Amino acid sequence: MQTEKKTVNQFEPKVIAFVCNWCTYTGADLAGTSRIKYQPNVKLIKLPCTGRIDPVFIIKAFEKGADGVLVSGCHPGDCHYNAGNYHARRRWIMFRKMLETMGIDSNRLHFSWVSASEGKKFTEVVNDLINKVRAAGPFKSYEKINKEYVIND
Amino acid sequence: MKIGYYPGCSLTGTAKEYDKSVRKTAEVLGIELIEIDDWNCCGATSAHITSHRLALSLSARNLLLASKQGLKEILAPCAACYSRLSLSAEELIKKPDAKKEIEELLGEEILEIPKIINLVQLYQRVGAEKMIEKKGTGNAKLKTACYYGCLLVRPSGLNSFDDSEEPQSMEKIVTICGAEPIDWNYKTECCGAAHSIARKDIVVDLSHKILTDAKTRKADIVITACPMCHTNLDMRQKDIKKKFDKHEKIPVLYLSEFVGLSMGLTKEELGIDLHFVPFESKTV
Amino acid sequence: MITEEIIRNTSQNPNICYQCGKCSAGCPIRNYMDDSPNKIIRYIQLGLYEKALNSDTIWLCAGCLTCSTRCPKEFDLAKFMDALREIALKEGIKVKEKNLLKFHKAFLNQIKKHGRAYELGLVREYKLATGDMMSDVDVAPAMFMKGKIGILPHNIKDRKGMKDIFEKTEVKIK
Amino acid sequence: MKVGVFICHCGENIGRTVDCPKVAEAAGKLPGVVHSVDYKYMCSDPGQNLIKQAIKEKELDAVVVGSCSPHMHEKTFRKAVEGAGINPFLCEIANIREHCSWVHENKDEGTDKSIDLIRYAVEKVKRNEPLTTIRVPITKRAMVIGGGISGIQASLDIANAGYEVVLVEKEPSIGGHMSQLSETFPTLDCSQCILTPRMVEVYQHPKIKLMSFSEVEKVEGFIGNFKVTVRKKARFVDDEKCTGCGDCIQNCPIKKKALSEFDENLTTRTAIYVPFPQAVPNIPVIDSEICTYFKNGKCSMCVKVCGRGAIDFEQKDKLIEEEVGAIIVATGFKLYSIEKKPEDSPIKGYGEYGYGKYKDVIDGLQFERIASASGPTEGEFLRPSDNTVPKKIVFIQCVGSRDEAKGFSYCSKICCMYTAKHAMLYKHKVHDGEAYVFYMDIRAGGKMYEEFVRRAIEEDDVKYIRGRVSKIYEENGKYMVKGEDTIAGVPVTIDADMVVLATAMIPQPESKKLAQTIGIPYDSYGFFNEVHPKLRPVESSTGGVFLAGACQSPRDIPESVSMASAAASKALVLFGSDFLEREPIVAKVNENICAGCFYCKKVCPYNAIEIKEIPSKNGKPVRVVAYVNEGLCQGCGTCNATCPSKSVELTGYTDAQIFAEISAI
Ligand SMILES: Cc1cc2nc3c(=O)[nH]c(=O)nc-3n(C[C@H](O)[C@H](O)[C@H](O)COP(=O)(O)OP(=O)(O)OC[C@H]3O[C@@H](n4cnc5c(N)ncnc54)[C@H](O)[C@@H]3O)c2cc1C
Ligand SMILES: Cc1cc2nc3c(=O)[nH]c(=O)nc-3n(C[C@H](O)[C@H](O)[C@H](O)COP(=O)(O)OP(=O)(O)OC[C@H]3O[C@@H](n4cnc5c(N)ncnc54)[C@H](O)[C@@H]3O)c2cc1C
Ligand code: SF4
Ligand code: SF4
Ligand code: SF4
Ligand code: SF4
Ligand code: SF4
Ligand code: SF4
Ligand code: SF4
Ligand code: SF4
């Protein structure tokens, strides 16, 4: 799947991806070595493990202007750190609910498992999210979040 | 102690003596049996093998009537009834959707699904000591083959009152009655119950094997807690003899009759005179 | 289609059966059946429904639960057999063990009429249906004399309710 | 902070879709960046020199390289900056090749994205702290737990490489299950004959300290630095004095009160005993449960006959501490006893096979003892009930294995083979005997295994019947085995004289407890888990703890031995250096603000978080805070994300660093 031809001035979303070093980051590397093309709107932030991903990061990303957020790590059971992603999963379940109550459309936040060998899947996940976010339009409510949920730098 | 009572069709007909002896022994043990008002046949094998919903509804109607009578526990002395009622009760508990559907069909909600117990459980409950206390003359040293048949202890998950392969609960009861239970191989083998009329040949073969093993292991008597087993093992001995020349008769008693005898009740009181193979107790 | 129906009716997946044959090995009726019980499951696994539904095995199964109790995969074969019979009836498949079915029908008819089994009615109906007038002639009088077979049926009070249940749940045999 | 940025063209690889000079130019304008250049091949020597030079000339504090994936060249560039005098952790890589030039076609887009990626990296590097590689000293000494063939092999390998080994065995003798076997597939060599020399070698090895009749009680520390407490159970015989003469055993009057564990209950043993004649160490143990002296203070026969005065009724358990750098766990398996269902387990029991009820229905290990030349029948095939030669034996496979209703879902892997072996051994000795095997599938995947099974069938005429047995019952002195031949589709009943059940291999009953003591994960059955089943098959997820043999899953001897050697080599790799070097990406606790809630401790997958007491000021009672054991911490950061007060932070990935990256959007 490739970038749809863009018309001038079309809204181009910004997507931040929080990924673990061992699986998804490496999966994205593989997409690169395999030269599988995808849309450039995504920026990866590498963390050792999805267990390190604090829900605050996600809110922060929206606050700082992201229109969509991807969180991706090793498949359950494949975690480099045994159980890190298990804890992450539990946290996300809670977090998703919280986001919904804050009025963030769940289309803007995507959790997925991408292993080091799933380069193709990585590009699909990314394209899919970017398309969804593009359809949803720019994310505007961050100001509201900013007011209601003060996050310290 | 009061307990609900579901005699089932056999106990009102072919197994009259079973009904008689269950009621008699219960009376001696101080248990009041409260018959479910206007109960209907559980459908036995014929219902569940042709329509699952029919089988479930027939049982459910009885459970409904019992719950309306405020009965929390039902004694079902027939192993087949016991099996049908408890399997249905389990399904109604586990599958709320099925329960709802059946309730709509019956036009009423089953508020509390009663627990189904069999005769062995009842005697277990009353306790061994009490039985000995009530004991008149014992069936001293009678070598006894306790026959569970197929439905009393199966499936293993449901009827957790005893092991489904090596059950021992009846043995414990007859031991208390002074008898000597034998170890044998056919205590949970099926007698072919449901095929008694349409495929008599099968039932005759199966019953013959069961009785032969009991005989080889020197049993004087076979004890059962199921009217279908009893019919096949007692009434069919004539047919067995016809097919297997070597067959030697062996009396088959209901557990309740056996327990009744050791309490000092008479054969007539217990209906033992209604059997096809006569029982001449050594001690009574 | 049929597999789905079976799965729905029995909450069981025939694919879990690994064809070990333990069910057949312990089945008391095995020697009288054309196909071994495990073969019936195999037919369903392969989609050979005709073969399964036409086999006399499903009718000869006595529902003794020996198989279900011992199956290493906890497959409830007895329940599975129930479901197959029900489907066979609905599909109008010719039953090989005719007398068995006739017996069950006769039995159920008594219950439909009276609410409880009525031995004399059952015997009468079964004999008429099968034409087998001779079976059990020797025990019937004895039973009668012992008072084990009554002349009159045991009618329950709510016979309309009983009829209702049957009308709504009985499988109409094609 | 002065940051330098270096943009790599990677020949055409980056340059084709990213305008590198433009990226360098844009990077030069980022706050904090004082130097920015692009170059054709940054990883080449001239490229690296470019960085080193700039560091010196522009007095850079930190470096960002825009190039390939950090998985490719992070190490290269860290080394380069270190060479120029900057802490290596003040170098960040922006991945503009795999994550940009190779996956985006439009040059403008690629260029824009590269600039973004550089900006993130610059923001992050500005918040990087200088870190030092963690160096942990290594105690070059290993402990092996379990003295079966796996433990023996691992001990000998390590000891022969010149390192000390402490071998801990819970039974009075080492040898494990292999010492009970008769002959072994697929070559049919005598088990004792190949095992005994190795047991002796262990005993005599100057580098091996054998602690038999001992169990591990406590494990503290971490890779390279474990402190293990071992309980040396009281044998009531002084191992220093005892010569193993056996006089005490000969004279002990208590002969029949206990069944021999070694002979799988087929024989009895005395109150003072060695499990078997070739036991290592050959020092007896007193079973205080049945010894008359322990009952009423009488007897003391053994004391009277022992010329060495070795009997010591007063002996107590001893706790001994051992310091080791690596631990190899090789505690093996047990056979599932189907006689009674284990309590606290959902298992339903196997009443239909009559095991425990019929004397001649036995399990595989009992058959091994009967077949063994040193066994109770001296290798003659005699059945336990009446010591006659069975003329018809039925073997049943998969008993309790592949059976989720009454046993376990897994395949025990070796029983197909040992059943073929059993049938063969029997046929070789009892020529007119008949052997039947009930099986579901034949799993014979090893070298010469399939050939072995075929030989049993083709040459030794063992009858294989595909189907499970439903019931075994006794009739006229025969065991009637009721099965179904699912291939022919016919029922079969065999009137056997003896039945052998190939029961499942299960973990040692105490395996979960031991796993918790050491801190290794285990599966739902209680088998120990390796980090990766394919690529790290003998390592547990706890650094420095290795696994070998049947404690991981059912295994035969060849596999157990190979894995034991593999585990030994892993320990030796560790001993190959004096220090353990690790990336300093570990969690650190800010003790001043830690509330001591220990949520972090709960989530840490490595049990790296400990409880530390610190005296608080002004003499108030001590306060407890979290403390990260750097040896154990693997740097996953889960604690960091979990801590409600942000008192624990992962170095290299602190909140500040990540927020900076996010804010760079
Ligand atoms: C019937 C049968 C026949 C077999 N035949 C063959 C064959 O012919 N060929 C073949 O290759 N394989 C055969 N095997 C398999 C073979 O027995 C195993 O592969 C082998 O024994 C595994 O060795 P191990 O050292 O891993 O475990 P084990 O032999 O079980 O040894 C484990 C040791 O650890 C000790 N231990 C346990 N827990 C602790 C603890 N907490 N602390 C200290 N010590 C502890 C035990 O006492 C034991 O000494 C057979 C197995 C069976 C059951
Ligand atoms: C279809 C298939 C699917 C498989 N799927 C799985 C799976 O899902 N999971 C799994 O665990 N295993 C799987 N395997 C097995 C797996 O491929 C092997 O276990 C593994 O590759 C063996 O590794 P090796 O290094 O021993 O041999 P190889 O992978 O064969 O490597 C041997 C190397 O030596 C080189 N070489 C050969 N001769 C010489 C020489 N004379 N001089 C120098 N170099 C030489 C070869 O070029 C080669 O690079 C699969 C195998 C096949 C065929
Ligand atoms: S016992 Fe169970 S698994 Fe085995 S063949 Fe029968 S149904 Fe299938
Ligand atoms: S339930 Fe049916 S198939 Fe199963 S063992 Fe009994 S008769 Fe055989
Ligand atoms: S540093 Fe990486 S991107 Fe640059 S030339 Fe080397 S391999 Fe290519
Ligand atoms: S008699 Fe003494 S020296 Fe000999 S084996 Fe016994 S304890 Fe050891
Ligand atoms: S004291 Fe105990 S061990 Fe010693 S000889 Fe007597 S019984 Fe045996
Ligand atoms: S190895 Fe063979 S006998 Fe053992 S469980 Fe597996 S298939 Fe069954
Ligand atoms: S979670 Fe934070 S506050 Fe709680 S103990 Fe751990 S470091 Fe301290
Ligand atoms: S970073 Fe991971 S391994 Fe280290 S202490 Fe925190 S949770 Fe444990």
GROMACS .gro file of C-alpha atoms in nm, chain D residues 364-665:
model
  302
  975GLY     CA    1   0.807  -4.817   3.273
  976LEU     CA    2   1.060  -4.767   3.548
  977GLN     CA    3   0.943  -5.081   3.727
  978PHE     CA    4   0.991  -5.265   3.401
  979GLU     CA    5   1.343  -5.120   3.376
  980ARG     CA    6   1.422  -5.262   3.719
  981ILE     CA    7   1.288  -5.603   3.622
  982ALA     CA    8   1.487  -5.596   3.299
  983SER     CA    9   1.802  -5.475   3.471
  984ALA     CA   10   2.076  -5.729   3.534
  985SER     CA   11   2.127  -5.574   3.876
  986GLY     CA   12   1.754  -5.553   3.947
  987PRO     CA   13   1.540  -5.759   4.181
  988THR     CA   14   1.505  -6.047   3.934
  989GLU     CA   15   1.861  -6.015   3.805
  990GLY     CA   16   1.730  -5.939   3.463
  991GLU     CA   17   1.497  -6.233   3.434
  992PHE     CA   18   1.150  -6.144   3.320
  993LEU     CA   19   0.937  -6.246   3.613
  994ARG     CA   20   0.613  -6.081   3.697
  995PRO     CA   21   0.579  -5.929   4.044
  996SER     CA   22   0.267  -6.117   4.158
  997ASP     CA   23   0.396  -6.474   4.138
  998ASN     CA   24   0.746  -6.467   3.990
  999THR     CA   25   0.645  -6.653   3.678
 1000VAL     CA   26   0.758  -6.564   3.328
 1001PRO     CA   27   0.485  -6.364   3.155
 1002LYS     CA   28   0.407  -6.513   2.817
 1003LYS     CA   29   0.208  -6.221   2.693
 1004ILE     CA   30   0.288  -5.862   2.775
 1005VAL     CA   31   0.086  -5.562   2.673
 1006PHE     CA   32   0.256  -5.223   2.662
 1007ILE     CA   33   0.040  -4.914   2.663
 1008GLN     CA   34   0.180  -4.584   2.543
 1009CYS     CA   35   0.077  -4.228   2.615
 1010VAL     CA   36  -0.063  -4.302   2.961
 1011GLY     CA   37  -0.117  -3.963   3.116
 1012SER     CA   38   0.054  -3.796   2.823
 1013ARG     CA   39  -0.147  -3.636   2.545
 1014ASP     CA   40  -0.440  -3.675   2.778
 1015GLU     CA   41  -0.578  -3.353   2.908
 1016ALA     CA   42  -0.863  -3.524   3.088
 1017LYS     CA   43  -0.659  -3.748   3.312
 1018GLY     CA   44  -0.306  -3.626   3.270
 1019PHE     CA   45  -0.116  -3.371   3.067
 1020SER     CA   46  -0.156  -3.233   2.717
 1021TYR     CA   47   0.204  -3.270   2.613
 1022CYS     CA   48   0.380  -3.566   2.457
 1023SER     CA   49   0.644  -3.719   2.685
 1024LYS     CA   50   0.865  -3.770   2.385
 1025ILE     CA   51   1.070  -4.069   2.503
 1026CYS     CA   52   0.808  -4.331   2.582
 1027CYS     CA   53   0.760  -4.441   2.222
 1028MET     CA   54   1.127  -4.525   2.225
 1029TYR     CA   55   1.152  -4.693   2.560
 1030THR     CA   56   0.839  -4.895   2.492
 1031ALA     CA   57   0.996  -5.028   2.173
 1032LYS     CA   58   1.307  -5.100   2.378
 1033HIS     CA   59   1.108  -5.280   2.647
 1034ALA     CA   60   0.924  -5.496   2.396
 1035MET     CA   61   1.251  -5.577   2.224
 1036LEU     CA   62   1.436  -5.667   2.544
 1037TYR     CA   63   1.149  -5.893   2.641
 1038LYS     CA   64   1.135  -6.065   2.304
 1039HIS     CA   65   1.511  -6.119   2.309
 1040LYS     CA   66   1.486  -6.309   2.637
 1041VAL     CA   67   1.147  -6.476   2.620
 1042HIS     CA   68   1.146  -6.626   2.275
 1043ASP     CA   69   0.799  -6.773   2.287
 1044GLY     CA   70   0.655  -6.462   2.445
 1045GLU     CA   71   0.414  -6.226   2.274
 1046ALA     CA   72   0.445  -5.850   2.301
 1047TYR     CA   73   0.170  -5.606   2.208
 1048VAL     CA   74   0.199  -5.231   2.203
 1049PHE     CA   75  -0.101  -5.000   2.204
 1050TYR     CA   76   0.005  -4.666   2.057
 1051MET     CA   77  -0.148  -4.356   1.905
 1052ASP     CA   78   0.145  -4.237   1.698
 1053ILE     CA   79   0.503  -4.350   1.696
 1054ARG     CA   80   0.737  -4.063   1.764
 1055ALA     CA   81   1.085  -4.172   1.686
 1056GLY     CA   82   1.260  -3.865   1.551
 1057GLY     CA   83   1.617  -3.917   1.669
 1058LYS     CA   84   1.920  -4.058   1.499
 1059MET     CA   85   1.860  -4.429   1.437
 1060TYR     CA   86   1.533  -4.412   1.629
 1061GLU     CA   87   1.287  -4.494   1.354
 1062GLU     CA   88   1.511  -4.779   1.247
 1063PHE     CA   89   1.507  -4.903   1.605
 1064VAL     CA   90   1.128  -4.910   1.624
 1065ARG     CA   91   1.100  -5.075   1.286
 1066ARG     CA   92   1.338  -5.344   1.403
 1067ALA     CA   93   1.113  -5.419   1.698
 1068ILE     CA   94   0.820  -5.457   1.461
 1069GLU     CA   95   0.984  -5.626   1.165
 1070GLU     CA   96   1.246  -5.848   1.322
 1071ASP     CA   97   1.122  -5.905   1.675
 1072ASP     CA   98   0.758  -5.936   1.578
 1073VAL     CA   99   0.624  -5.695   1.834
 1074LYS     CA  100   0.259  -5.637   1.750
 1075TYR     CA  101   0.174  -5.271   1.732
 1076ILE     CA  102  -0.194  -5.183   1.762
 1077ARG     CA  103  -0.305  -4.832   1.692
 1078GLY     CA  104  -0.555  -4.730   1.956
 1079ARG     CA  105  -0.593  -4.643   2.318
 1080VAL     CA  106  -0.695  -4.896   2.578
 1081SER     CA  107  -1.024  -4.833   2.753
 1082LYS     CA  108  -1.001  -5.070   3.045
 1083ILE     CA  109  -0.793  -5.338   3.209
 1084TYR     CA  110  -0.959  -5.597   3.429
 1085GLU     CA  111  -0.864  -5.927   3.572
 1086GLU     CA  112  -1.036  -6.248   3.464
 1087ASN     CA  113  -0.922  -6.604   3.533
 1088GLY     CA  114  -0.575  -6.490   3.629
 1089LYS     CA  115  -0.530  -6.289   3.309
 1090TYR     CA  116  -0.536  -5.918   3.262
 1091MET     CA  117  -0.795  -5.843   3.000
 1092VAL     CA  118  -0.684  -5.542   2.802
 1093LYS     CA  119  -0.971  -5.391   2.608
 1094GLY     CA  120  -0.874  -5.175   2.317
 1095GLU     CA  121  -0.968  -5.086   1.965
 1096ASP     CA  122  -0.754  -5.130   1.657
 1097THR     CA  123  -0.847  -4.805   1.489
 1098ILE     CA  124  -0.674  -4.901   1.168
 1099ALA     CA  125  -0.867  -5.221   1.116
 1100GLY     CA  126  -1.169  -5.071   1.291
 1101VAL     CA  127  -1.212  -5.373   1.513
 1102PRO     CA  128  -1.225  -5.412   1.888
 1103VAL     CA  129  -0.941  -5.613   2.042
 1104THR     CA  130  -0.917  -5.772   2.383
 1105ILE     CA  131  -0.586  -5.924   2.484
 1106ASP     CA  132  -0.552  -6.163   2.775
 1107ALA     CA  133  -0.217  -6.053   2.907
 1108ASP     CA  134   0.002  -6.184   3.187
 1109MET     CA  135   0.149  -5.845   3.252
 1110VAL     CA  136   0.082  -5.487   3.148
 1111VAL     CA  137   0.338  -5.209   3.128
 1112LEU     CA  138   0.218  -4.851   3.122
 1113ALA     CA  139   0.433  -4.582   2.963
 1114THR     CA  140   0.333  -4.310   3.203
 1115ALA     CA  141   0.404  -3.944   3.149
 1116MET     CA  142   0.725  -3.771   3.248
 1117ILE     CA  143   0.641  -3.486   3.480
 1118PRO     CA  144   0.851  -3.229   3.665
 1119GLN     CA  145   0.990  -3.302   4.009
 1120PRO     CA  146   0.718  -3.236   4.266
 1121GLU     CA  147   0.918  -2.957   4.425
 1122SER     CA  148   1.018  -2.797   4.097
 1123LYS     CA  149   0.803  -2.488   4.140
 1124LYS     CA  150   0.938  -2.421   4.484
 1125LEU     CA  151   1.295  -2.454   4.361
 1126ALA     CA  152   1.218  -2.228   4.067
 1127GLN     CA  153   1.090  -1.962   4.304
 1128THR     CA  154   1.395  -1.999   4.526
 1129ILE     CA  155   1.631  -1.945   4.235
 1130GLY     CA  156   1.405  -1.707   4.046
 1131ILE     CA  157   1.352  -1.892   3.720
 1132PRO     CA  158   1.027  -1.902   3.527
 1133TYR     CA  159   0.844  -2.228   3.471
 1134ASP     CA  160   0.555  -2.337   3.253
 1135SER     CA  161   0.210  -2.439   3.369
 1136TYR     CA  162   0.327  -2.796   3.426
 1137GLY     CA  163   0.629  -2.694   3.636
 1138PHE     CA  164   0.899  -2.750   3.374
 1139PHE     CA  165   1.163  -2.476   3.374
 1140ASN     CA  166   1.154  -2.225   3.093
 1141GLU     CA  167   1.446  -2.132   2.873
 1142VAL     CA  168   1.480  -1.775   2.748
 1143HIS     CA  169   1.430  -1.874   2.391
 1144PRO     CA  170   1.340  -2.225   2.281
 1145LYS     CA  171   1.548  -2.206   1.968
 1146LEU     CA  172   1.829  -1.962   2.014
 1147ARG     CA  173   1.892  -1.971   2.389
 1148PRO     CA  174   1.777  -2.317   2.486
 1149VAL     CA  175   1.988  -2.365   2.799
 1150GLU     CA  176   1.968  -2.020   2.955
 1151SER     CA  177   1.705  -1.921   3.203
 1152SER     CA  178   1.597  -1.561   3.197
 1153THR     CA  179   1.792  -1.501   3.517
 1154GLY     CA  180   2.146  -1.412   3.418
 1155GLY     CA  181   2.397  -1.676   3.520
 1156VAL     CA  182   2.137  -1.950   3.576
 1157PHE     CA  183   2.146  -2.225   3.314
 1158LEU     CA  184   1.926  -2.528   3.258
 1159ALA     CA  185   1.993  -2.879   3.144
 1160GLY     CA  186   1.812  -3.206   3.095
 1161ALA     CA  187   1.467  -3.332   3.176
 1162CYS     CA  188   1.385  -3.050   3.417
 1163GLN     CA  189   1.299  -2.841   3.109
 1164SER     CA  190   1.080  -3.090   2.929
 1165PRO     CA  191   1.079  -3.464   2.870
 1166ARG     CA  192   1.418  -3.562   2.729
 1167ASP     CA  193   1.621  -3.868   2.660
 1168ILE     CA  194   1.984  -3.922   2.751
 1169PRO     CA  195   2.149  -3.795   2.430
 1170GLU     CA  196   1.953  -3.475   2.446
 1171SER     CA  197   2.008  -3.430   2.818
 1172VAL     CA  198   2.380  -3.476   2.778
 1173SER     CA  199   2.408  -3.233   2.487
 1174MET     CA  200   2.217  -2.970   2.673
 1175ALA     CA  201   2.424  -3.028   2.984
 1176SER     CA  202   2.738  -2.965   2.782
 1177ALA     CA  203   2.577  -2.660   2.629
 1178ALA     CA  204   2.489  -2.527   2.975
 1179ALA     CA  205   2.843  -2.596   3.093
 1180SER     CA  206   2.983  -2.405   2.797
 1181LYS     CA  207   2.758  -2.110   2.881
 1182ALA     CA  208   2.903  -2.107   3.231
 1183LEU     CA  209   3.251  -2.133   3.087
 1184VAL     CA  210   3.184  -1.839   2.856
 1185LEU     CA  211   3.098  -1.642   3.165
 1186PHE     CA  212   3.416  -1.757   3.339
 1187GLY     CA  213   3.616  -1.653   3.033
 1188SER     CA  214   3.637  -1.296   3.154
 1189ASP     CA  215   3.716  -1.146   3.491
 1190PHE     CA  216   3.446  -0.890   3.477
 1191LEU     CA  217   3.104  -0.877   3.333
 1192GLU     CA  218   3.052  -0.569   3.120
 1193ARG     CA  219   2.706  -0.438   3.069
 1194GLU     CA  220   2.545  -0.139   2.912
 1195PRO     CA  221   2.463   0.097   3.192
 1196ILE     CA  222   2.098   0.107   3.098
 1197VAL     CA  223   1.962   0.024   3.442
 1198ALA     CA  224   1.703   0.167   3.673
 1199LYS     CA  225   1.804   0.403   3.954
 1200VAL     CA  226   1.598   0.500   4.253
 1201ASN     CA  227   1.581   0.847   4.391
 1202GLU     CA  228   1.573   0.753   4.757
 1203ASN     CA  229   1.470   1.096   4.866
 1204ILE     CA  230   1.132   1.073   4.708
 1205CYS     CA  231   1.066   0.701   4.691
 1206ALA     CA  232   0.753   0.630   4.893
 1207GLY     CA  233   0.830   0.267   4.947
 1208CYS     CA  234   0.511   0.145   4.784
 1209PHE     CA  235   0.699  -0.124   4.589
 1210TYR     CA  236   0.473  -0.127   4.288
 1211CYS     CA  237   0.799  -0.137   4.099
 1212LYS     CA  238   0.905  -0.453   4.278
 1213LYS     CA  239   0.583  -0.624   4.177
 1214VAL     CA  240   0.624  -0.556   3.807
 1215CYS     CA  241   0.997  -0.613   3.766
 1216PRO     CA  242   1.037  -0.925   3.553
 1217TYR     CA  243   1.385  -0.990   3.694
 1218ASN     CA  244   1.325  -0.951   4.066
 1219ALA     CA  245   1.587  -0.681   4.048
 1220ILE     CA  246   1.419  -0.454   4.298
 1221GLU     CA  247   1.499  -0.508   4.661
 1222ILE     CA  248   1.384  -0.347   4.979
 1223LYS     CA  249   1.638  -0.118   5.136
 1224GLU     CA  250   1.617   0.030   5.483
 1225ILE     CA  251   1.755   0.376   5.533
 1226PRO     CA  252   1.777   0.551   5.864
 1227SER     CA  253   1.583   0.870   5.837
 1228LYS     CA  254   1.708   1.195   5.975
 1229ASN     CA  255   1.616   1.312   6.322
 1230GLY     CA  256   1.619   0.961   6.460
 1231LYS     CA  257   1.274   0.858   6.342
 1232PRO     CA  258   1.226   0.490   6.266
 1233VAL     CA  259   1.390   0.359   5.951
 1234ARG     CA  260   1.231   0.415   5.616
 1235VAL     CA  261   1.213   0.156   5.343
 1236VAL     CA  262   1.283   0.244   4.985
 1237ALA     CA  263   1.330   0.054   4.663
 1238TYR     CA  264   1.679  -0.046   4.565
 1239VAL     CA  265   1.777  -0.168   4.221
 1240ASN     CA  266   2.026  -0.449   4.205
 1241GLU     CA  267   2.231  -0.352   3.902
 1242GLY     CA  268   2.346  -0.705   3.851
 1243LEU     CA  269   1.992  -0.824   3.799
 1244CYS     CA  270   1.833  -0.524   3.630
 1245GLN     CA  271   1.812  -0.573   3.256
 1246GLY     CA  272   1.687  -0.224   3.182
 1247CYS     CA  273   1.335  -0.288   3.062
 1248GLY     CA  274   1.200   0.025   3.228
 1249THR     CA  275   0.876  -0.126   3.348
 1250CYS     CA  276   0.942  -0.002   3.701
 1251ASN     CA  277   0.991   0.347   3.565
 1252ALA     CA  278   0.657   0.349   3.391
 1253THR     CA  279   0.487   0.201   3.695
 1254CYS     CA  280   0.623   0.416   3.976
 1255PRO     CA  281   0.349   0.656   4.081
 1256SER     CA  282   0.592   0.913   4.213
 1257LYS     CA  283   0.851   0.878   3.937
 1258SER     CA  284   1.111   0.788   4.192
 1259VAL     CA  285   1.276   0.526   3.982
 1260GLU     CA  286   1.418   0.614   3.645
 1261LEU     CA  287   1.580   0.420   3.370
 1262THR     CA  288   1.913   0.567   3.272
 1263GLY     CA  289   1.940   0.640   2.903
 1264TYR     CA  290   1.561   0.658   2.879
 1265THR     CA  291   1.461   0.904   3.147
 1266ASP     CA  292   1.131   1.086   3.135
 1267ALA     CA  293   1.319   1.406   3.061
 1268GLN     CA  294   1.488   1.251   2.758
 1269ILE     CA  295   1.170   1.109   2.619
 1270PHE     CA  296   0.967   1.420   2.683
 1271ALA     CA  297   1.233   1.613   2.499
 1272GLU     CA  298   1.195   1.383   2.202
 1273ILE     CA  299   0.819   1.418   2.210
 1274SER     CA  300   0.835   1.791   2.246
 1275ALA     CA  301   1.045   1.809   1.935
 1276ILE     CA  302   0.738   1.742   1.724
   0.00000   0.00000   0.00000
